[in-house]
Coordinates of C-alpha atoms and ligand atoms in Angstrom, one line a residue:
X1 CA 0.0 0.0 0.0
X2 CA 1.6 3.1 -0.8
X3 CA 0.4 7.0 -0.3
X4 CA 1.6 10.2 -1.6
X5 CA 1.3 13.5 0.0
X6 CA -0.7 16.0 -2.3
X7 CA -0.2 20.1 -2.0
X8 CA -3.6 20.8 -3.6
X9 CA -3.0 24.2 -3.5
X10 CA 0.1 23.7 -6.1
X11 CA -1.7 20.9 -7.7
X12 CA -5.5 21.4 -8.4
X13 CA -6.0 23.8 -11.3
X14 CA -7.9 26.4 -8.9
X15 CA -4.8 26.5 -7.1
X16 CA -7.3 25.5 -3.6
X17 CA -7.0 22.3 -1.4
X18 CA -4.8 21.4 2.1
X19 CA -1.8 18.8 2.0
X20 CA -3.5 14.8 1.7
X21 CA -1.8 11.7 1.8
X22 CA -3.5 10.9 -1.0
X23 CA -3.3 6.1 -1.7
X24 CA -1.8 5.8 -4.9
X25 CA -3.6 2.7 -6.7
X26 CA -1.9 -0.1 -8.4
X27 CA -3.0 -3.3 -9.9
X28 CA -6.6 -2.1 -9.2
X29 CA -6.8 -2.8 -5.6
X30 CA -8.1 0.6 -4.0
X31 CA -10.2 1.8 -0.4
X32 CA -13.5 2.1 -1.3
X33 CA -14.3 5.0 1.1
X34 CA -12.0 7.2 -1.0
X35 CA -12.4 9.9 -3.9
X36 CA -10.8 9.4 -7.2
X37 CA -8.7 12.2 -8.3
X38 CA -7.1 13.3 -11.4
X39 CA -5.0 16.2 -12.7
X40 CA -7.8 18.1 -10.0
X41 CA -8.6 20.1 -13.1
X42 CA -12.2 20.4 -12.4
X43 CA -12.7 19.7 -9.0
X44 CA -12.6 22.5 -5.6
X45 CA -11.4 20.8 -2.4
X46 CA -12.4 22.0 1.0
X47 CA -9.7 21.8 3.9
X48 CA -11.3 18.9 4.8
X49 CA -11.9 16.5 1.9
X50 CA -12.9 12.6 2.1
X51 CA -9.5 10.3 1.5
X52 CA -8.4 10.7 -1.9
X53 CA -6.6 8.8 -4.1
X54 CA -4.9 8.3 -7.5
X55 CA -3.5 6.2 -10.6
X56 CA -0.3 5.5 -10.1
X57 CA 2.2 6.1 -13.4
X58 CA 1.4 2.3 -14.6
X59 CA -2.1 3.8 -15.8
X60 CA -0.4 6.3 -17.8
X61 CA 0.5 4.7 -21.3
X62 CA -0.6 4.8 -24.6
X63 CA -0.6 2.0 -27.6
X64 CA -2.1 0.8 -30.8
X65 CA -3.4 -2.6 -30.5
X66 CA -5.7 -4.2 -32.8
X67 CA -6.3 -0.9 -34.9
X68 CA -7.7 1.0 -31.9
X69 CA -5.7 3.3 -29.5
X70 CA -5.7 1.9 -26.3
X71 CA -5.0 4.7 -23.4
X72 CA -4.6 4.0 -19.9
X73 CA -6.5 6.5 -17.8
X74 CA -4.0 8.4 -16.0
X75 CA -2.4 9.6 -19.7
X76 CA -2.8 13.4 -19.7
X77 CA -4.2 14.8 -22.7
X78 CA -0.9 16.8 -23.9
X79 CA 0.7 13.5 -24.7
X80 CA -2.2 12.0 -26.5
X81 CA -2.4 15.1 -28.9
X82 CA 1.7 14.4 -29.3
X83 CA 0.7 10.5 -30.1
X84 CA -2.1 11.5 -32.8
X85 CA 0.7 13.9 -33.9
X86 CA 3.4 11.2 -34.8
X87 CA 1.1 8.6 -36.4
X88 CA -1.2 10.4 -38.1
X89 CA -4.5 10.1 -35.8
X90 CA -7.1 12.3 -36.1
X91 CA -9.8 14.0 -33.8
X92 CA -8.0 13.9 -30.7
X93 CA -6.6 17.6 -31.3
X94 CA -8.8 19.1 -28.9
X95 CA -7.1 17.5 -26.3
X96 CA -4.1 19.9 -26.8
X97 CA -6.0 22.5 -25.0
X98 CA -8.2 20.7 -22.0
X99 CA -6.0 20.1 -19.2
X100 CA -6.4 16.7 -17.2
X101 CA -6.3 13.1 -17.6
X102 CA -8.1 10.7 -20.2
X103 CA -10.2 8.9 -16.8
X104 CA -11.0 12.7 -15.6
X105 CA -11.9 13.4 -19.2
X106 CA -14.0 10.3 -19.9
X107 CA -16.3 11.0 -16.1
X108 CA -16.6 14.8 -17.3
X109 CA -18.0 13.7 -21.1
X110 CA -14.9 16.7 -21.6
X111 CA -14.8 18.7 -24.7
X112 CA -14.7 22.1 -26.7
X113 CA -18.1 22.6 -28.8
X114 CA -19.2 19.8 -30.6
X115 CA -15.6 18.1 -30.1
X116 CA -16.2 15.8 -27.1
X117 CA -14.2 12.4 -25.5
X118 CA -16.9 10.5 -26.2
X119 CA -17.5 11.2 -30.3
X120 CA -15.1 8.6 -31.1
X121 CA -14.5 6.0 -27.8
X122 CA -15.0 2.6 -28.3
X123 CA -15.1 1.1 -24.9
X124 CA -13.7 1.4 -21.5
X125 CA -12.4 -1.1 -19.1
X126 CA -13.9 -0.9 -16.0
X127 CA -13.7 -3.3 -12.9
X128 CA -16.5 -5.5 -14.3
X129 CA -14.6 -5.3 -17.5
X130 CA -15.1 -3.8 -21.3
X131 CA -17.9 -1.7 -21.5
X132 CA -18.8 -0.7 -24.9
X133 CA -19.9 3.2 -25.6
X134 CA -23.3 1.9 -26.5
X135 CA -23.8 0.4 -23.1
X136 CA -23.1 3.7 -21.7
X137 CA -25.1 7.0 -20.5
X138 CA -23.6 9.9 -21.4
X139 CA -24.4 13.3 -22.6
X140 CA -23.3 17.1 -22.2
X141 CA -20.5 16.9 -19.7
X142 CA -22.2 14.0 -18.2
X143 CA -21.5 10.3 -18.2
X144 CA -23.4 8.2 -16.0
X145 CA -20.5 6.1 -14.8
X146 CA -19.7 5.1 -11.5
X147 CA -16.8 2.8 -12.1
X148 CA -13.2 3.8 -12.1
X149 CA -11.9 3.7 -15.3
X150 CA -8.6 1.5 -16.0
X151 CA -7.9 2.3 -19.7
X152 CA -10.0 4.0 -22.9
X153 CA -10.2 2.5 -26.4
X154 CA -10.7 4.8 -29.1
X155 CA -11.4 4.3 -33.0
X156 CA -8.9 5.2 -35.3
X157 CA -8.8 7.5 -38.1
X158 CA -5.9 8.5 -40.3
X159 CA -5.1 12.7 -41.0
X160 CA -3.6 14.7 -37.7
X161 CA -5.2 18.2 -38.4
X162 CA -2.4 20.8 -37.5
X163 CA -4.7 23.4 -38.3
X164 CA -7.2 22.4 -36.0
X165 CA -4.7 23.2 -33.3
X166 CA -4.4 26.7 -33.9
X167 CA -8.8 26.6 -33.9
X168 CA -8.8 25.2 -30.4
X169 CA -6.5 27.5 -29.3
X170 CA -8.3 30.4 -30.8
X171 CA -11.3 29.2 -28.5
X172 CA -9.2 29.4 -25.9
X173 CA -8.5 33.4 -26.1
X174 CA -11.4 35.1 -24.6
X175 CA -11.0 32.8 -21.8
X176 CA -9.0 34.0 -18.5
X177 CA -5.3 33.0 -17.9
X178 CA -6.2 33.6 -13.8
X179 CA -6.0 30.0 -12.4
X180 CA -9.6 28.3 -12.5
X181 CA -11.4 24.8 -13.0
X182 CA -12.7 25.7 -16.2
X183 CA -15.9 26.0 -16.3
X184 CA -18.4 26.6 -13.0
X185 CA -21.4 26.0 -13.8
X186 CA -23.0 23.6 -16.9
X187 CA -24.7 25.6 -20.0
X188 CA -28.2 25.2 -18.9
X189 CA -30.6 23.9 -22.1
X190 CA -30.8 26.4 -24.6
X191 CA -29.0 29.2 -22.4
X192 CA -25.3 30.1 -21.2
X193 CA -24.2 29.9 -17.2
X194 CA -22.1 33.0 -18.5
X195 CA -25.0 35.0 -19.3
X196 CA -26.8 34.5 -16.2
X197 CA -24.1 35.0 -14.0
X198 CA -23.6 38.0 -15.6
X199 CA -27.2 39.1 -16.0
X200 CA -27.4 38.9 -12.0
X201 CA -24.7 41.1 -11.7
X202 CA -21.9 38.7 -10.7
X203 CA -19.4 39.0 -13.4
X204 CA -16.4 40.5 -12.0
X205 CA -17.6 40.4 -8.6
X206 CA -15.1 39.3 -5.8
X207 CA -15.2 37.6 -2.2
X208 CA -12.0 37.9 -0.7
X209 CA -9.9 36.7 -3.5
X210 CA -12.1 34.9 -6.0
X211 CA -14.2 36.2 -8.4
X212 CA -16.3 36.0 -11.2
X213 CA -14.4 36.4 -13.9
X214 CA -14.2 39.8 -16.1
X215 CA -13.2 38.4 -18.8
X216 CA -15.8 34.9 -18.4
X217 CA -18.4 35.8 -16.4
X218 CA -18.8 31.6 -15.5
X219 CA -14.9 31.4 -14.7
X220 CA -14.4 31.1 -11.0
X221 CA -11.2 32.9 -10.8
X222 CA -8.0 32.7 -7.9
X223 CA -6.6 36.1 -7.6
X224 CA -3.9 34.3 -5.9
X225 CA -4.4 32.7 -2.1
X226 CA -8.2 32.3 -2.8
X227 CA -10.0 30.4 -0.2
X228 CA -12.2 27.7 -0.3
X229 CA -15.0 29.4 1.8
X230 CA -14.7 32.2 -0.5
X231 CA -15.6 30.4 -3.5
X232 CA -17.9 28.4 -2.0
X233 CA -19.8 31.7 -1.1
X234 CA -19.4 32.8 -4.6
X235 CA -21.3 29.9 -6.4
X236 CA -24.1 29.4 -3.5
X237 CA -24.2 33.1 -4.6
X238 CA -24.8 32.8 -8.4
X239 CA -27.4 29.9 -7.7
X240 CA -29.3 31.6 -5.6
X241 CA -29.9 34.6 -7.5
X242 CA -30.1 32.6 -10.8
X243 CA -32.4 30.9 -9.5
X244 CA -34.2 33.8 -7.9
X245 CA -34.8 35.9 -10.9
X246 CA -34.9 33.5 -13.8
X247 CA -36.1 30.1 -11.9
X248 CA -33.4 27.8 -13.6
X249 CA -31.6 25.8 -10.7
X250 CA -27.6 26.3 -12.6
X251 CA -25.9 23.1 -12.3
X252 CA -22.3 22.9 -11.1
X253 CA -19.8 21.7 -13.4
X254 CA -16.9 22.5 -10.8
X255 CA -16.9 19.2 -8.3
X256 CA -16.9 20.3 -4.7
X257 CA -14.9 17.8 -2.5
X258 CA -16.1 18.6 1.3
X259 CA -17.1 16.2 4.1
X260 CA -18.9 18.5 5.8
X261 CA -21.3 18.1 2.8
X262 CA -22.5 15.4 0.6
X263 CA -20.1 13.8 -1.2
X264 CA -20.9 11.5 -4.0
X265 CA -17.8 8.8 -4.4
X266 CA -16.8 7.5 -8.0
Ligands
FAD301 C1 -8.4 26.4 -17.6 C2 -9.3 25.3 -17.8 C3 -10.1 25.1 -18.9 C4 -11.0 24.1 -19.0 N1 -11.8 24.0 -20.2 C5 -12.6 23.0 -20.3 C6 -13.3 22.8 -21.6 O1 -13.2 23.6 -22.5 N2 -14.1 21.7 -21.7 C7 -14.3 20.8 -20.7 O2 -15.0 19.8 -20.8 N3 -13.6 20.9 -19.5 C8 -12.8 22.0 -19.3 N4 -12.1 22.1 -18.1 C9 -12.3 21.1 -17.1 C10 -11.3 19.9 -17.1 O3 -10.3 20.1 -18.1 C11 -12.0 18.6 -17.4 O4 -13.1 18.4 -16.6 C12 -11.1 17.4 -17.3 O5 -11.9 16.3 -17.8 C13 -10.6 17.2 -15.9 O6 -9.8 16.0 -15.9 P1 -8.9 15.7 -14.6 O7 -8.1 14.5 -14.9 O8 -8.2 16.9 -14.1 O9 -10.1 15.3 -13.6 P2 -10.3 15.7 -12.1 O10 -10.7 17.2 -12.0 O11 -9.3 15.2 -11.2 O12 -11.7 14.9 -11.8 C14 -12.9 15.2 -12.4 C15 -13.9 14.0 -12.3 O13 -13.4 12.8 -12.9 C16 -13.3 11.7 -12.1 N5 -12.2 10.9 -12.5 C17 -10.9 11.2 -12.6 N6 -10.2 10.1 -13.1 C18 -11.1 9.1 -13.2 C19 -11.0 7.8 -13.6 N7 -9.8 7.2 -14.0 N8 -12.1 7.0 -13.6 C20 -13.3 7.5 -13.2 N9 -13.5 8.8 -12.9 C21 -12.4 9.6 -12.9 C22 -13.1 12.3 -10.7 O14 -13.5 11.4 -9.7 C23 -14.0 13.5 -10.8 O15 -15.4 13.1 -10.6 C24 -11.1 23.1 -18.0 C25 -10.3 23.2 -16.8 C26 -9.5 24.3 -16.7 C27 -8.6 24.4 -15.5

């Protein structure tokens, strides 16, 4: 059994979270009572989280096997784009610009637009075994998993699109540089969380040091030694007077890892 201790405050993307001795899993054998982590890239951790834990480095690898890609689920997305790159795979380019790990990406249904994990997966091993896409719920950053997931297989097909690099990262512009989890809230049907956030009069509103973003009004935002009470304050905030004036209930995207509330395991 093996542990390693976690700064969340260096590591999660929000640049939030207490030291953790975080179990480190191998060979699939894991406590059940514990949270699954990634690269924390969407997720806000209170100073007192459930146990944690993590794929150790044996989950990060990626192959071609039997004319599918086969990508364990600790690979961060960086080196999958640099994979597609040397052989010629396409439709994994939007990867380049999504920070985490294929398993985070895979539970988040991640994407840009229309370019999503999902669009081209074949099948995931789970602990009960392959699971093909078709078995599986998904939708709009959604996917009804509960499973850890070991390794993603993925469909192959030929033409790396350079070009489509420099697209994503034009997407990427209007969006802050501050440290974040992406996204805090989902796009409600037919609507943007951004729009309501700002029509409430949020965008570019601060507690301590988080904020609404100025730039993207549904970017949490770390000013720099942010707290997690802060931010929590900020999105109880935005629901409540979303909900107030328009009645739509915003649903969080950002994952809120606190045992003084409920917590739902992977
Ligand atoms: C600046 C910035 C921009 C972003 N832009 C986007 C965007 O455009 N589109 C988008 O979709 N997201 C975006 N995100 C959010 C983030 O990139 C995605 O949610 C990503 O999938 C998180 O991956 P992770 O490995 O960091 O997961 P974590 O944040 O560590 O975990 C997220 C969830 O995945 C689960 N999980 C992690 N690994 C596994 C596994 N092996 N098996 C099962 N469950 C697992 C965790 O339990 C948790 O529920 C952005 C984040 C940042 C910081």
């Amino acid at each position: 059994m093996s542990y390693k201790s976690i700064d969340f405050s260096q590591y999660a993307s929000i640049k939030i979270g207490p030291v953790v001795d975080v179990f480190v899993i191998e060979e699939e054998h894991y406590p059940h009572d514990a949270y699954l982590i990634g690269g924390a890239n969407n997720v806000l951790l209170s100073p007192t989280p459930p146990p944690l834990m993590v794929l150790s480095k044996t989950y990060d690898y990626i192959k071609i096997e039997n004319g599918r890609l086969i990508i364990g689920a600790a690979t961060p997305g960086g080196k999958v784009v640099s994979f597609c790159k040397r052989h010629n795979i396409a439709n994994f380019e939007f990867m380049a610009h999504l920070p985490g790990t294929v398993g985070g990406m895979v539970k988040m249904n991640a994407g840009l637009k229309e370019w999503e994990i999902f669009n081209h997966l074949y099948a995931l091993k789970l602990e009960s075994g392959y699971c093909l896409k078709e078995s599986m719920e998904y939708g709009y950053r959604y996917c009804g998993l509960e499973s850890i997931v070991w390794e993603a297989q993925f469909t192959i097909e030929e033409g790396f699109e350079a070009k489509r690099l420099e697209m994503f990262a034009s997407m990427r512009r209007n969006q802050p540089k501050a440290f974040s989890a992406g996204s805090c809230f989902k796009n409600p049907k037919d609507d943007y969380a951004g729009r309501l956030i700002e029509a409430v009069h949020l965008k570019g509103v601060r507690c301590g040091s988080m904020a609404f973003s100025e730039i993207h009004a549904n970017f949490l935002v770390n000013c720099g030694g942010g707290t997690f009470d802060d931010a929590l304050s900020l999105i109880r905030l935005a629901e409540q007077r979303v909900h107030e004036q328009f009645g739509i209930q915003l649903e969080r995207e950002i994952i809120v890892l606190d045992t003084r509330s409920d917590v739902k395991m992977t």
